[in-house]
Amino acid sequence: MLEGKIAVITGGTRGIGFATVKKFLKEGATVVLFGSSDSSVSKALAKLKEDNPKYEVSGMSPDLTSLKSVQSAIDQIYKKYGKIDILVNNAGVSSSKSFYDYEEDEFDKIMGINLKGMFTASKAVVNYMKENGGGVILNTSSMVSIYGQAAGIAYPTSKFAVNGFTKSLARELGKDHIRVNAVAPGVIHTDMVDALPEDVVKYLLTTIPIGRIGEPEDIANMFAF
Ligand code: NAD
């Protein structure tokens, strides 16, 4: 399905991002994954190569909160492959602290990765996509962008912003054949959900009609679609 495509996937070292990298590779894409550190990137690449040594995959760890850093990584990818077809903005962080205890630094950190990180990576690829006649930008929203969340204020706020960014950018870039979409996962079995208190997970399960938490592959399939 993705033969010949060059894809960049942020937060590709674990969880939903890692499953998406794997799915894209299986579908024939060449993937560059971004992670938060060189060591997490190396670990993820080693796992993928173990799975299939033929996978066309490499990795980098730019600072997603700095356009300069992300642009330099994207420029290197463009120089190597001559195009970028797909960007998946998946990197994300959360916290479920009460608003009374919420600190300014935490707010900035979560907005920095979840919101600004999506801006920097999208900004870094759009000129290359336009030059090549189009492309696809996929953002990672969340069900909390619809319902809100009764703790951890920056996380749901950032996900409402993901929807606004996605809808607005889709309107602006459609004329250049750049499609911008978002996937809004429910509760998915990753480190992010493993970090939640057990009673919260138990409660969440009662709200899911099919009675099970989603797997990262469920979302990877959506991104591939
Ligand atoms: P995860 O914690 O397993 O993975 C997060 C990814 O983001 C990692 O690959 C990590 O390297 C990257 N990341 C974190 N901090 C970073 C930083 N400072 N710089 C660069 N990369 C950084 O989480 P996940 O559950 O796989 O989440 C992936 C995306 O899916 C996030 O945007 C999250 O908000 C969203 N999401 C997850 C769920 C869920 O239930 N797990 C539900 C809805 C939305």
PDB file of C-alpha atoms and ligand atoms in Angstrom:
ATOM      1  CA  MET A   1       0.000   0.000   0.000  1.00  0.00           C
ATOM      2  CA  LEU A   2       2.895   2.411   0.721  1.00  0.00           C
ATOM      3  CA  GLU A   3       5.501   1.146  -1.749  1.00  0.00           C
ATOM      4  CA  GLY A   4       7.894   3.925  -2.747  1.00  0.00           C
ATOM      5  CA  LYS A   5       6.667   6.373  -0.093  1.00  0.00           C
ATOM      6  CA  ILE A   6       9.009   8.260   2.228  1.00  0.00           C
ATOM      7  CA  ALA A   7       7.472   8.692   5.684  1.00  0.00           C
ATOM      8  CA  VAL A   8       8.608  10.560   8.796  1.00  0.00           C
ATOM      9  CA  ILE A   9       7.014   9.402  12.061  1.00  0.00           C
ATOM     10  CA  THR A  10       7.606  11.365  15.270  1.00  0.00           C
ATOM     11  CA  GLY A  11       7.609   9.527  18.583  1.00  0.00           C
ATOM     12  CA  GLY A  12       8.339   6.359  16.636  1.00  0.00           C
ATOM     13  CA  THR A  13      10.368   4.587  19.307  1.00  0.00           C
ATOM     14  CA  ARG A  14       7.530   2.943  21.240  1.00  0.00           C
ATOM     15  CA  GLY A  15       3.780   2.606  21.669  1.00  0.00           C
ATOM     16  CA  ILE A  16       1.507   3.790  18.859  1.00  0.00           C
ATOM     17  CA  GLY A  17       4.405   5.415  16.975  1.00  0.00           C
ATOM     18  CA  PHE A  18       6.484   2.224  16.969  1.00  0.00           C
ATOM     19  CA  ALA A  19       3.515   0.136  15.787  1.00  0.00           C
ATOM     20  CA  THR A  20       2.910   2.708  13.029  1.00  0.00           C
ATOM     21  CA  VAL A  21       6.558   2.576  11.926  1.00  0.00           C
ATOM     22  CA  LYS A  22       6.278  -1.213  11.710  1.00  0.00           C
ATOM     23  CA  LYS A  23       2.986  -1.116   9.804  1.00  0.00           C
ATOM     24  CA  PHE A  24       4.358   1.443   7.303  1.00  0.00           C
ATOM     25  CA  LEU A  25       7.494  -0.668   6.782  1.00  0.00           C
ATOM     26  CA  LYS A  26       5.391  -3.787   6.215  1.00  0.00           C
ATOM     27  CA  GLU A  27       3.394  -1.827   3.643  1.00  0.00           C
ATOM     28  CA  GLY A  28       6.613  -1.003   1.767  1.00  0.00           C
ATOM     29  CA  ALA A  29       7.381   2.560   2.902  1.00  0.00           C
ATOM     30  CA  THR A  30      10.840   3.889   3.731  1.00  0.00           C
ATOM     31  CA  VAL A  31      10.572   5.311   7.239  1.00  0.00           C
ATOM     32  CA  VAL A  32      12.586   7.810   9.247  1.00  0.00           C
ATOM     33  CA  LEU A  33      11.498   7.688  12.873  1.00  0.00           C
ATOM     34  CA  PHE A  34      12.053  10.510  15.330  1.00  0.00           C
ATOM     35  CA  GLY A  35      12.588   9.827  19.038  1.00  0.00           C
ATOM     36  CA  SER A  36      13.399  11.840  22.132  1.00  0.00           C
ATOM     37  CA  SER A  37      17.001  10.550  22.453  1.00  0.00           C
ATOM     38  CA  ASP A  38      19.692   8.837  20.359  1.00  0.00           C
ATOM     39  CA  SER A  39      19.593   5.811  22.666  1.00  0.00           C
ATOM     40  CA  SER A  40      15.823   5.280  22.365  1.00  0.00           C
ATOM     41  CA  VAL A  41      16.139   5.639  18.583  1.00  0.00           C
ATOM     42  CA  SER A  42      18.970   3.058  18.414  1.00  0.00           C
ATOM     43  CA  LYS A  43      16.981   0.629  20.546  1.00  0.00           C
ATOM     44  CA  ALA A  44      13.911   0.948  18.330  1.00  0.00           C
ATOM     45  CA  LEU A  45      15.973   0.545  15.140  1.00  0.00           C
ATOM     46  CA  ALA A  46      17.660  -2.579  16.532  1.00  0.00           C
ATOM     47  CA  LYS A  47      14.236  -4.115  17.317  1.00  0.00           C
ATOM     48  CA  LEU A  48      12.976  -3.364  13.811  1.00  0.00           C
ATOM     49  CA  LYS A  49      16.080  -4.762  12.110  1.00  0.00           C
ATOM     50  CA  GLU A  50      15.729  -7.892  14.239  1.00  0.00           C
ATOM     51  CA  ASP A  51      12.169  -8.226  12.978  1.00  0.00           C
ATOM     52  CA  ASN A  52      13.240  -7.807   9.342  1.00  0.00           C
ATOM     53  CA  PRO A  53      16.788  -6.824   8.315  1.00  0.00           C
ATOM     54  CA  LYS A  54      15.437  -5.628   4.957  1.00  0.00           C
ATOM     55  CA  TYR A  55      13.315  -2.840   6.464  1.00  0.00           C
ATOM     56  CA  GLU A  56      14.274   0.588   5.022  1.00  0.00           C
ATOM     57  CA  VAL A  57      14.348   2.438   8.316  1.00  0.00           C
ATOM     58  CA  SER A  58      16.557   5.004  10.027  1.00  0.00           C
ATOM     59  CA  GLY A  59      16.127   7.383  12.934  1.00  0.00           C
ATOM     60  CA  MET A  60      16.971  10.796  14.351  1.00  0.00           C
ATOM     61  CA  SER A  61      16.290  12.709  17.542  1.00  0.00           C
ATOM     62  CA  PRO A  62      15.744  16.393  16.785  1.00  0.00           C
ATOM     63  CA  ASP A  63      14.315  18.699  19.440  1.00  0.00           C
ATOM     64  CA  LEU A  64      10.663  18.868  18.381  1.00  0.00           C
ATOM     65  CA  THR A  65      10.177  22.155  20.192  1.00  0.00           C
ATOM     66  CA  SER A  66      12.755  23.890  17.965  1.00  0.00           C
ATOM     67  CA  LEU A  67      11.959  24.574  14.325  1.00  0.00           C
ATOM     68  CA  LYS A  68      15.668  24.981  13.593  1.00  0.00           C
ATOM     69  CA  SER A  69      16.454  21.519  14.936  1.00  0.00           C
ATOM     70  CA  VAL A  70      13.518  19.820  13.167  1.00  0.00           C
ATOM     71  CA  GLN A  71      14.165  21.679   9.908  1.00  0.00           C
ATOM     72  CA  SER A  72      17.774  20.515   9.887  1.00  0.00           C
ATOM     73  CA  ALA A  73      16.642  16.868  10.327  1.00  0.00           C
ATOM     74  CA  ILE A  74      13.996  17.186   7.592  1.00  0.00           C
ATOM     75  CA  ASP A  75      16.493  18.876   5.243  1.00  0.00           C
ATOM     76  CA  GLN A  76      18.835  15.900   5.670  1.00  0.00           C
ATOM     77  CA  ILE A  77      16.013  13.454   4.891  1.00  0.00           C
ATOM     78  CA  TYR A  78      15.015  15.433   1.797  1.00  0.00           C
ATOM     79  CA  LYS A  79      18.617  15.577   0.624  1.00  0.00           C
ATOM     80  CA  LYS A  80      18.876  11.793   0.940  1.00  0.00           C
ATOM     81  CA  TYR A  81      15.541  10.758  -0.612  1.00  0.00           C
ATOM     82  CA  GLY A  82      14.528  13.765  -2.749  1.00  0.00           C
ATOM     83  CA  LYS A  83      10.989  13.856  -1.323  1.00  0.00           C
ATOM     84  CA  ILE A  84       8.850  13.432   1.776  1.00  0.00           C
ATOM     85  CA  ASP A  85       5.389  11.951   1.149  1.00  0.00           C
ATOM     86  CA  ILE A  86       4.013  11.419   4.644  1.00  0.00           C
ATOM     87  CA  LEU A  87       4.486  13.005   8.054  1.00  0.00           C
ATOM     88  CA  VAL A  88       2.902  11.370  11.104  1.00  0.00           C
ATOM     89  CA  ASN A  89       2.899  13.737  14.086  1.00  0.00           C
ATOM     90  CA  ASN A  90       2.582  11.194  16.868  1.00  0.00           C
ATOM     91  CA  ALA A  91       5.009  12.252  19.643  1.00  0.00           C
ATOM     92  CA  GLY A  92       3.091  13.145  22.755  1.00  0.00           C
ATOM     93  CA  VAL A  93       3.386  13.425  26.506  1.00  0.00           C
ATOM     94  CA  SER A  94       0.763  13.577  29.218  1.00  0.00           C
ATOM     95  CA  SER A  95       0.273  14.110  32.918  1.00  0.00           C
ATOM     96  CA  SER A  96      -2.841  13.516  34.979  1.00  0.00           C
ATOM     97  CA  LYS A  97      -2.083  15.965  37.815  1.00  0.00           C
ATOM     98  CA  SER A  98      -4.878  17.942  39.401  1.00  0.00           C
ATOM     99  CA  PHE A  99      -5.235  21.559  38.278  1.00  0.00           C
ATOM    100  CA  TYR A 100      -4.491  22.684  41.868  1.00  0.00           C
ATOM    101  CA  ASP A 101      -1.049  21.065  41.686  1.00  0.00           C
ATOM    102  CA  TYR A 102      -0.350  21.776  38.035  1.00  0.00           C
ATOM    103  CA  GLU A 103       2.924  23.572  37.447  1.00  0.00           C
ATOM    104  CA  GLU A 104       3.830  26.085  34.771  1.00  0.00           C
ATOM    105  CA  ASP A 105       6.818  24.010  33.577  1.00  0.00           C
ATOM    106  CA  GLU A 106       4.607  20.989  33.074  1.00  0.00           C
ATOM    107  CA  PHE A 107       2.114  23.004  31.063  1.00  0.00           C
ATOM    108  CA  ASP A 108       4.914  24.347  28.832  1.00  0.00           C
ATOM    109  CA  LYS A 109       6.467  20.886  28.394  1.00  0.00           C
ATOM    110  CA  ILE A 110       3.233  19.219  27.312  1.00  0.00           C
ATOM    111  CA  MET A 111       2.240  22.071  24.998  1.00  0.00           C
ATOM    112  CA  GLY A 112       5.808  22.120  23.645  1.00  0.00           C
ATOM    113  CA  ILE A 113       5.737  18.501  22.457  1.00  0.00           C
ATOM    114  CA  ASN A 114       2.052  17.924  21.717  1.00  0.00           C
ATOM    115  CA  LEU A 115       1.309  21.254  20.049  1.00  0.00           C
ATOM    116  CA  LYS A 116       4.469  23.065  19.030  1.00  0.00           C
ATOM    117  CA  GLY A 117       6.075  19.761  17.978  1.00  0.00           C
ATOM    118  CA  MET A 118       3.251  19.269  15.475  1.00  0.00           C
ATOM    119  CA  PHE A 119       3.762  22.835  14.192  1.00  0.00           C
ATOM    120  CA  THR A 120       7.545  22.525  13.784  1.00  0.00           C
ATOM    121  CA  ALA A 121       7.449  19.165  11.971  1.00  0.00           C
ATOM    122  CA  SER A 122       4.582  20.236   9.685  1.00  0.00           C
ATOM    123  CA  LYS A 123       6.261  23.553   8.930  1.00  0.00           C
ATOM    124  CA  ALA A 124       9.531  21.785   8.131  1.00  0.00           C
ATOM    125  CA  VAL A 125       7.956  19.454   5.515  1.00  0.00           C
ATOM    126  CA  VAL A 126       5.318  21.579   3.740  1.00  0.00           C
ATOM    127  CA  ASN A 127       7.574  23.313   1.214  1.00  0.00           C
ATOM    128  CA  TYR A 128       9.061  19.971   0.177  1.00  0.00           C
ATOM    129  CA  MET A 129       5.590  18.411  -0.117  1.00  0.00           C
ATOM    130  CA  LYS A 130       4.316  21.339  -2.182  1.00  0.00           C
ATOM    131  CA  GLU A 131       7.355  21.162  -4.452  1.00  0.00           C
ATOM    132  CA  ASN A 132       6.651  17.450  -5.053  1.00  0.00           C
ATOM    133  CA  GLY A 133       2.999  18.019  -5.900  1.00  0.00           C
ATOM    134  CA  GLY A 134       1.502  17.042  -2.550  1.00  0.00           C
ATOM    135  CA  GLY A 135       1.712  14.930   0.568  1.00  0.00           C
ATOM    136  CA  VAL A 136      -0.071  13.775   3.693  1.00  0.00           C
ATOM    137  CA  ILE A 137       0.198  15.099   7.248  1.00  0.00           C
ATOM    138  CA  LEU A 138      -1.379  12.926   9.952  1.00  0.00           C
ATOM    139  CA  ASN A 139      -1.805  14.211  13.486  1.00  0.00           C
ATOM    140  CA  THR A 140      -2.531  12.338  16.694  1.00  0.00           C
ATOM    141  CA  SER A 141      -5.500  13.682  18.553  1.00  0.00           C
ATOM    142  CA  SER A 142      -7.380  11.824  21.296  1.00  0.00           C
ATOM    143  CA  MET A 143     -10.883  11.065  22.494  1.00  0.00           C
ATOM    144  CA  VAL A 144     -10.196  13.667  25.208  1.00  0.00           C
ATOM    145  CA  SER A 145     -10.307  16.273  22.415  1.00  0.00           C
ATOM    146  CA  ILE A 146     -14.038  15.567  22.329  1.00  0.00           C
ATOM    147  CA  TYR A 147     -14.903  14.857  25.966  1.00  0.00           C
ATOM    148  CA  GLY A 148     -12.287  16.829  27.879  1.00  0.00           C
ATOM    149  CA  GLN A 149     -10.553  15.183  30.840  1.00  0.00           C
ATOM    150  CA  ALA A 150     -11.030  15.809  34.553  1.00  0.00           C
ATOM    151  CA  ALA A 151      -7.282  16.048  35.305  1.00  0.00           C
ATOM    152  CA  GLY A 152      -4.005  16.964  33.628  1.00  0.00           C
ATOM    153  CA  ILE A 153      -5.278  20.138  31.978  1.00  0.00           C
ATOM    154  CA  ALA A 154      -2.507  20.640  29.387  1.00  0.00           C
ATOM    155  CA  TYR A 155      -3.036  17.234  27.755  1.00  0.00           C
ATOM    156  CA  PRO A 156      -6.709  17.578  26.759  1.00  0.00           C
ATOM    157  CA  THR A 157      -6.133  21.248  25.916  1.00  0.00           C
ATOM    158  CA  SER A 158      -3.296  20.284  23.559  1.00  0.00           C
ATOM    159  CA  LYS A 159      -5.510  17.660  21.897  1.00  0.00           C
ATOM    160  CA  PHE A 160      -8.350  20.156  21.306  1.00  0.00           C
ATOM    161  CA  ALA A 161      -5.629  22.271  19.658  1.00  0.00           C
ATOM    162  CA  VAL A 162      -4.539  19.313  17.504  1.00  0.00           C
ATOM    163  CA  ASN A 163      -8.067  19.243  16.045  1.00  0.00           C
ATOM    164  CA  GLY A 164      -8.053  22.993  15.377  1.00  0.00           C
ATOM    165  CA  PHE A 165      -4.611  22.822  13.798  1.00  0.00           C
ATOM    166  CA  THR A 166      -5.650  19.843  11.638  1.00  0.00           C
ATOM    167  CA  LYS A 167      -8.899  21.342  10.365  1.00  0.00           C
ATOM    168  CA  SER A 168      -7.322  24.733   9.675  1.00  0.00           C
ATOM    169  CA  LEU A 169      -4.221  23.388   7.973  1.00  0.00           C
ATOM    170  CA  ALA A 170      -6.368  21.027   5.861  1.00  0.00           C
ATOM    171  CA  ARG A 171      -8.329  24.066   4.657  1.00  0.00           C
ATOM    172  CA  GLU A 172      -5.162  26.028   3.918  1.00  0.00           C
ATOM    173  CA  LEU A 173      -3.065  23.316   2.236  1.00  0.00           C
ATOM    174  CA  GLY A 174      -5.731  21.364   0.324  1.00  0.00           C
ATOM    175  CA  LYS A 175      -5.156  23.524  -2.754  1.00  0.00           C
ATOM    176  CA  ASP A 176      -1.520  22.320  -2.777  1.00  0.00           C
ATOM    177  CA  HIS A 177      -2.686  18.659  -2.652  1.00  0.00           C
ATOM    178  CA  ILE A 178      -1.456  18.277   0.909  1.00  0.00           C
ATOM    179  CA  ARG A 179      -4.069  16.366   2.912  1.00  0.00           C
ATOM    180  CA  VAL A 180      -4.113  16.969   6.654  1.00  0.00           C
ATOM    181  CA  ASN A 181      -6.014  14.544   8.896  1.00  0.00           C
ATOM    182  CA  ALA A 182      -6.062  13.438  12.502  1.00  0.00           C
ATOM    183  CA  VAL A 183      -6.739  10.147  14.227  1.00  0.00           C
ATOM    184  CA  ALA A 184      -8.307  10.392  17.698  1.00  0.00           C
ATOM    185  CA  PRO A 185      -7.469   7.195  19.611  1.00  0.00           C
ATOM    186  CA  GLY A 186      -9.468   5.968  22.570  1.00  0.00           C
ATOM    187  CA  VAL A 187      -7.641   4.160  25.387  1.00  0.00           C
ATOM    188  CA  ILE A 188      -4.680   2.307  23.863  1.00  0.00           C
ATOM    189  CA  HIS A 189      -2.389  -0.141  25.617  1.00  0.00           C
ATOM    190  CA  THR A 190       0.966   1.756  25.748  1.00  0.00           C
ATOM    191  CA  ASP A 191       3.381   3.106  28.402  1.00  0.00           C
ATOM    192  CA  MET A 192       1.207   6.239  28.553  1.00  0.00           C
ATOM    193  CA  VAL A 193      -1.794   4.194  29.705  1.00  0.00           C
ATOM    194  CA  ASP A 194       0.308   1.842  31.869  1.00  0.00           C
ATOM    195  CA  ALA A 195       1.321   4.971  33.823  1.00  0.00           C
ATOM    196  CA  LEU A 196      -2.310   5.696  34.791  1.00  0.00           C
ATOM    197  CA  PRO A 197      -3.572   4.676  38.249  1.00  0.00           C
ATOM    198  CA  GLU A 198      -5.265   1.252  38.205  1.00  0.00           C
ATOM    199  CA  ASP A 199      -8.665   2.620  39.295  1.00  0.00           C
ATOM    200  CA  VAL A 200      -8.621   5.095  36.386  1.00  0.00           C
ATOM    201  CA  VAL A 201      -7.979   2.259  33.901  1.00  0.00           C
ATOM    202  CA  LYS A 202     -10.733   0.177  35.536  1.00  0.00           C
ATOM    203  CA  TYR A 203     -13.138   3.089  35.171  1.00  0.00           C
ATOM    204  CA  LEU A 204     -12.105   3.685  31.550  1.00  0.00           C
ATOM    205  CA  LEU A 205     -12.815   0.033  30.739  1.00  0.00           C
ATOM    206  CA  THR A 206     -16.403   0.470  31.903  1.00  0.00           C
ATOM    207  CA  THR A 207     -16.829   3.225  29.291  1.00  0.00           C
ATOM    208  CA  ILE A 208     -15.663   1.064  26.352  1.00  0.00           C
ATOM    209  CA  PRO A 209     -18.559  -0.859  24.767  1.00  0.00           C
ATOM    210  CA  ILE A 210     -16.382  -3.723  23.439  1.00  0.00           C
ATOM    211  CA  GLY A 211     -14.846  -4.117  26.909  1.00  0.00           C
ATOM    212  CA  ARG A 212     -11.190  -4.038  25.939  1.00  0.00           C
ATOM    213  CA  ILE A 213      -8.452  -1.459  25.670  1.00  0.00           C
ATOM    214  CA  GLY A 214      -7.181  -0.843  22.141  1.00  0.00           C
ATOM    215  CA  GLU A 215      -3.791  -2.053  20.912  1.00  0.00           C
ATOM    216  CA  PRO A 216      -1.194   0.218  19.229  1.00  0.00           C
ATOM    217  CA  GLU A 217      -1.710  -1.783  15.998  1.00  0.00           C
ATOM    218  CA  ASP A 218      -5.368  -0.649  15.883  1.00  0.00           C
ATOM    219  CA  ILE A 219      -4.159   2.937  15.498  1.00  0.00           C
ATOM    220  CA  ALA A 220      -1.257   2.020  13.193  1.00  0.00           C
ATOM    221  CA  ASN A 221      -3.854   0.521  10.822  1.00  0.00           C
ATOM    222  CA  MET A 222      -5.816   3.788  10.889  1.00  0.00           C
ATOM    223  CA  PHE A 223      -2.723   5.820  10.035  1.00  0.00           C
ATOM    224  CA  ALA A 224      -1.892   3.470   7.168  1.00  0.00           C
ATOM    225  CA  PHE A 225      -5.462   3.811   5.879  1.00  0.00           C
TER     226      PHE A 225
HETATM  227  P1  NAD B   1       4.147   6.516  24.566  1.00  0.00           P
HETATM  228  O1  NAD B   1       4.459   7.214  25.822  1.00  0.00           O
HETATM  229  O2  NAD B   1       4.218   5.037  24.499  1.00  0.00           O
HETATM  230  O3  NAD B   1       5.025   7.101  23.361  1.00  0.00           O
HETATM  231  C1  NAD B   1       5.206   8.477  23.202  1.00  0.00           C
HETATM  232  C2  NAD B   1       6.172   8.739  22.088  1.00  0.00           C
HETATM  233  O4  NAD B   1       6.433  10.145  22.072  1.00  0.00           O
HETATM  234  C3  NAD B   1       7.493   8.031  22.297  1.00  0.00           C
HETATM  235  O5  NAD B   1       7.922   7.439  21.080  1.00  0.00           O
HETATM  236  C4  NAD B   1       8.458   9.135  22.708  1.00  0.00           C
HETATM  237  O6  NAD B   1       9.762   8.971  22.174  1.00  0.00           O
HETATM  238  C5  NAD B   1       7.815  10.365  22.078  1.00  0.00           C
HETATM  239  N1  NAD B   1       8.202  11.527  22.873  1.00  0.00           N
HETATM  240  C6  NAD B   1       7.902  11.756  24.169  1.00  0.00           C
HETATM  241  N2  NAD B   1       8.528  12.870  24.569  1.00  0.00           N
HETATM  242  C7  NAD B   1       9.216  13.339  23.506  1.00  0.00           C
HETATM  243  C8  NAD B   1      10.083  14.420  23.312  1.00  0.00           C
HETATM  244  N3  NAD B   1      10.374  15.273  24.287  1.00  0.00           N
HETATM  245  N4  NAD B   1      10.633  14.602  22.073  1.00  0.00           N
HETATM  246  C9  NAD B   1      10.369  13.730  21.083  1.00  0.00           C
HETATM  247  N5  NAD B   1       9.578  12.668  21.221  1.00  0.00           N
HETATM  248  C10 NAD B   1       9.019  12.479  22.420  1.00  0.00           C
HETATM  249  O7  NAD B   1       2.699   7.042  24.181  1.00  0.00           O
HETATM  250  P2  NAD B   1       1.589   6.542  23.153  1.00  0.00           P
HETATM  251  O8  NAD B   1       0.446   6.116  23.970  1.00  0.00           O
HETATM  252  O9  NAD B   1       2.144   5.652  22.120  1.00  0.00           O
HETATM  253  O10 NAD B   1       1.191   7.956  22.501  1.00  0.00           O
HETATM  254  C11 NAD B   1       1.440   8.314  21.161  1.00  0.00           C
HETATM  255  C12 NAD B   1       0.462   9.402  20.774  1.00  0.00           C
HETATM  256  O11 NAD B   1      -0.867   8.900  20.884  1.00  0.00           O
HETATM  257  C13 NAD B   1       0.529  10.632  21.678  1.00  0.00           C
HETATM  258  O12 NAD B   1       0.369  11.793  20.885  1.00  0.00           O
HETATM  259  C14 NAD B   1      -0.664  10.458  22.587  1.00  0.00           C
HETATM  260  O13 NAD B   1      -1.131  11.668  23.073  1.00  0.00           O
HETATM  261  C15 NAD B   1      -1.656   9.798  21.653  1.00  0.00           C
HETATM  262  N6  NAD B   1      -2.745   9.081  22.312  1.00  0.00           N
HETATM  263  C16 NAD B   1      -2.494   7.980  23.093  1.00  0.00           C
HETATM  264  C17 NAD B   1      -3.565   7.329  23.696  1.00  0.00           C
HETATM  265  C18 NAD B   1      -3.380   6.115  24.548  1.00  0.00           C
HETATM  266  O14 NAD B   1      -4.362   5.668  25.144  1.00  0.00           O
HETATM  267  N7  NAD B   1      -2.197   5.551  24.648  1.00  0.00           N
HETATM  268  C19 NAD B   1      -4.881   7.794  23.502  1.00  0.00           C
HETATM  269  C20 NAD B   1      -5.077   8.916  22.702  1.00  0.00           C
HETATM  270  C21 NAD B   1      -4.013   9.544  22.110  1.00  0.00           C
END
